[in-house]
Tab-separated table of C-alpha atoms in Angstrom:
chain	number	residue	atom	x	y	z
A	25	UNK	CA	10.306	-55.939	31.248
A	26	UNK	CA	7.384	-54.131	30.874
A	27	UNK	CA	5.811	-55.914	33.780
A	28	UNK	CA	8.674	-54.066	36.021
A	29	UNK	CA	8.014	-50.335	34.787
A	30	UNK	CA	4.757	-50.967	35.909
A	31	UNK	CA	5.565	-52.070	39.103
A	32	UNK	CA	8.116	-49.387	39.527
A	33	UNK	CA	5.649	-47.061	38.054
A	34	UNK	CA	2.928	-47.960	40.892
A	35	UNK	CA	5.238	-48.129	43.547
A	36	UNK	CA	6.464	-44.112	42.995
A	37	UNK	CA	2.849	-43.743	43.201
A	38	UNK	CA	2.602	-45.386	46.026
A	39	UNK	CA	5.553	-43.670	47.962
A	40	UNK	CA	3.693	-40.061	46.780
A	41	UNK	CA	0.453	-40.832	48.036
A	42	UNK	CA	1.797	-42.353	51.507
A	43	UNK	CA	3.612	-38.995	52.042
A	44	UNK	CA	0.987	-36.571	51.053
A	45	UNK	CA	-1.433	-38.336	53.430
A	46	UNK	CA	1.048	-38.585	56.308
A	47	UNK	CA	1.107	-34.840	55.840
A	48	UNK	CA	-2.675	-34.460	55.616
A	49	UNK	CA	-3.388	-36.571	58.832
A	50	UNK	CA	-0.256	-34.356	60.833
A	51	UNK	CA	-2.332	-31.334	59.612
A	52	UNK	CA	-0.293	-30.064	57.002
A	53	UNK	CA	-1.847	-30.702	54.367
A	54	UNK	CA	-4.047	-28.781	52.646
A	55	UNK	CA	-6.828	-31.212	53.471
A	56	UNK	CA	-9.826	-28.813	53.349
A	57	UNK	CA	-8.098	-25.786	51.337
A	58	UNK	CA	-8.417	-27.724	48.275
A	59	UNK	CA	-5.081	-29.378	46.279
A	60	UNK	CA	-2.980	-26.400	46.252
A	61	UNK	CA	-1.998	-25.934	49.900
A	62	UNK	CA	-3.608	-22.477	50.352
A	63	UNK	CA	-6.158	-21.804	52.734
A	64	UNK	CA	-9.303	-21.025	51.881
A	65	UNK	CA	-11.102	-19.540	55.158
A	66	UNK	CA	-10.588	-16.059	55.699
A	67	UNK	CA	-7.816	-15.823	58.695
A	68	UNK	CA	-10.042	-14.737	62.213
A	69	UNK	CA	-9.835	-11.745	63.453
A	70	UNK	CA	-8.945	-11.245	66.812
A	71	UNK	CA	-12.350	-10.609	68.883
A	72	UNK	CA	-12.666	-8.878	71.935
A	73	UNK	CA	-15.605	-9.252	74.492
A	74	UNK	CA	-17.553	-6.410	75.375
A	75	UNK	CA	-17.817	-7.301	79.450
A	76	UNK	CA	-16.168	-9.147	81.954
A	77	UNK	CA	-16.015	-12.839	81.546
A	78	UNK	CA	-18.853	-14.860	83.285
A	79	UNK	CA	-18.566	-18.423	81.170
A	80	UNK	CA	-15.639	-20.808	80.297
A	81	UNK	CA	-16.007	-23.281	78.198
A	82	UNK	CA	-13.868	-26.273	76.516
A	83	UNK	CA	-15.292	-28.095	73.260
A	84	UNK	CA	-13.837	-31.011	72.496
A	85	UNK	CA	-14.135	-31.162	68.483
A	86	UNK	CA	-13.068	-34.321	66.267
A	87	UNK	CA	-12.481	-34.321	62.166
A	88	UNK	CA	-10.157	-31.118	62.202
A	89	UNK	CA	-7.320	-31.726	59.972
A	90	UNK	CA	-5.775	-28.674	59.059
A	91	UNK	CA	-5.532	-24.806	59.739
A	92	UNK	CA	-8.397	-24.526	57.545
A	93	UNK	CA	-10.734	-26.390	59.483
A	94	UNK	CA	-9.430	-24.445	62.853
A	95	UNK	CA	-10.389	-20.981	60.937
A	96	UNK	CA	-13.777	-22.565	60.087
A	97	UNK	CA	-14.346	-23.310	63.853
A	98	UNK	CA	-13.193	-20.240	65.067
A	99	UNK	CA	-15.223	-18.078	62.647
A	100	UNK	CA	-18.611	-20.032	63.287
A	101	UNK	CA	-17.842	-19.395	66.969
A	102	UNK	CA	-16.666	-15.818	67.407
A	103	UNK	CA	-19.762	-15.182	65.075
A	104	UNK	CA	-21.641	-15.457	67.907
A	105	UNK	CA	-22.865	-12.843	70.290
A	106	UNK	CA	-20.563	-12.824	73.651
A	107	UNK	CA	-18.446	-15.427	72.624
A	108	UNK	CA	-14.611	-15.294	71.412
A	109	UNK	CA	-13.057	-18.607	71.056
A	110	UNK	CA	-9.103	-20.257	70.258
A	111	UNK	CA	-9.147	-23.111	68.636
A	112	UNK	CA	-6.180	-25.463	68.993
A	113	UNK	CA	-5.739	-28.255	66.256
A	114	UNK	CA	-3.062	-30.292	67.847
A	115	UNK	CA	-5.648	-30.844	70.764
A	116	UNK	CA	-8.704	-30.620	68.814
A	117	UNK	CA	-10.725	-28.311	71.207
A	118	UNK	CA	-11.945	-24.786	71.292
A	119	UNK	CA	-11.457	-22.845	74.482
A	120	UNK	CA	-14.282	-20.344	74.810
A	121	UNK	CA	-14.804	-17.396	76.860
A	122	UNK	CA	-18.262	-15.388	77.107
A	123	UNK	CA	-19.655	-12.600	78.679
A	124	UNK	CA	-23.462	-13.069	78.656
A	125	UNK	CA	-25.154	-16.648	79.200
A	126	UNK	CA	-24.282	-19.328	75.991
A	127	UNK	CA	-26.046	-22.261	75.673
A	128	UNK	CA	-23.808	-25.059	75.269
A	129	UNK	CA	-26.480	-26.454	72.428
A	130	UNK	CA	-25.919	-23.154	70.242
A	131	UNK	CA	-21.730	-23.587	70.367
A	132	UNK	CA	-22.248	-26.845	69.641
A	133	UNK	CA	-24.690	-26.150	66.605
A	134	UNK	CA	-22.071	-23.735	65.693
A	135	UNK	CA	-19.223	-25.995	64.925
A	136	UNK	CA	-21.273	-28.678	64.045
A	137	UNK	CA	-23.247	-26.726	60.990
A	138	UNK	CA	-19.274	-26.149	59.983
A	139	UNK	CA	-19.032	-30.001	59.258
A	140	UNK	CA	-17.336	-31.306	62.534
A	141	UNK	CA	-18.472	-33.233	65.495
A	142	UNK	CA	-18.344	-32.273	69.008
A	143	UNK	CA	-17.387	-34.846	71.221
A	144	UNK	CA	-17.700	-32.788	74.566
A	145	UNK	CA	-18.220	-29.758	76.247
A	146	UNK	CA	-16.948	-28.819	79.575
């Protein structure tokens, strides 16, 4: 008998800890926001560029897993001068739009000094 509650026991466990990661790995977790579900990076503000657009730019980013690690990206990008960026998790790039010359090294070191890893930029 006591075998049994232990087996039931584990497999509740089990059954939680399946469903909280299928939510973390869809992104809805709160996988970077800490246990809670609330996110911790301050929302981005909208940024405007001060010129016309010269540069386009696509950055292909992997280990984003929530809206969490989309705010971090956009932050560390529209932190820098001429560039305002929108990050889309479900595709895992950044589209980015400057008006003065960007070196594709400095976005990169941008999202990468966030924790993530650029795969590409286009």
């Amino acid at each position: 008998m006591t075998n049994a509650i232990i087996i039931l026991l584990l497999v509740v466990l089990l059954i939680f800890a399946v469903k909280e990661s299928i939510k973390h790995f869809k992104g809805e977790g709160a996988c970077c926001g800490g246990g809670s579900g609330t996110i911790r990076a301050r929302k981005p503000k909208k940024k405007k560029l001060e010129g016309p657009v010269i540069g386009h730019y696509t950055i292909e980013i992997s280990g984003m897993h929530c809206k969490n690690c989309v705010n971090s990206v956009t932050n560390a990008l529209n932190a820098l001068d001429g560039v305002t960026a929108k990050v889309s998790l479900s595709r895992g790039s950044a589209e980015v739009s400057c008006d003065r010359k960007i070196e594709k090294a400095d976005l990169k070191h941008a999202v990468e000094r966030e924790g993530f890893k650029v795969t590409g930029i286009s």
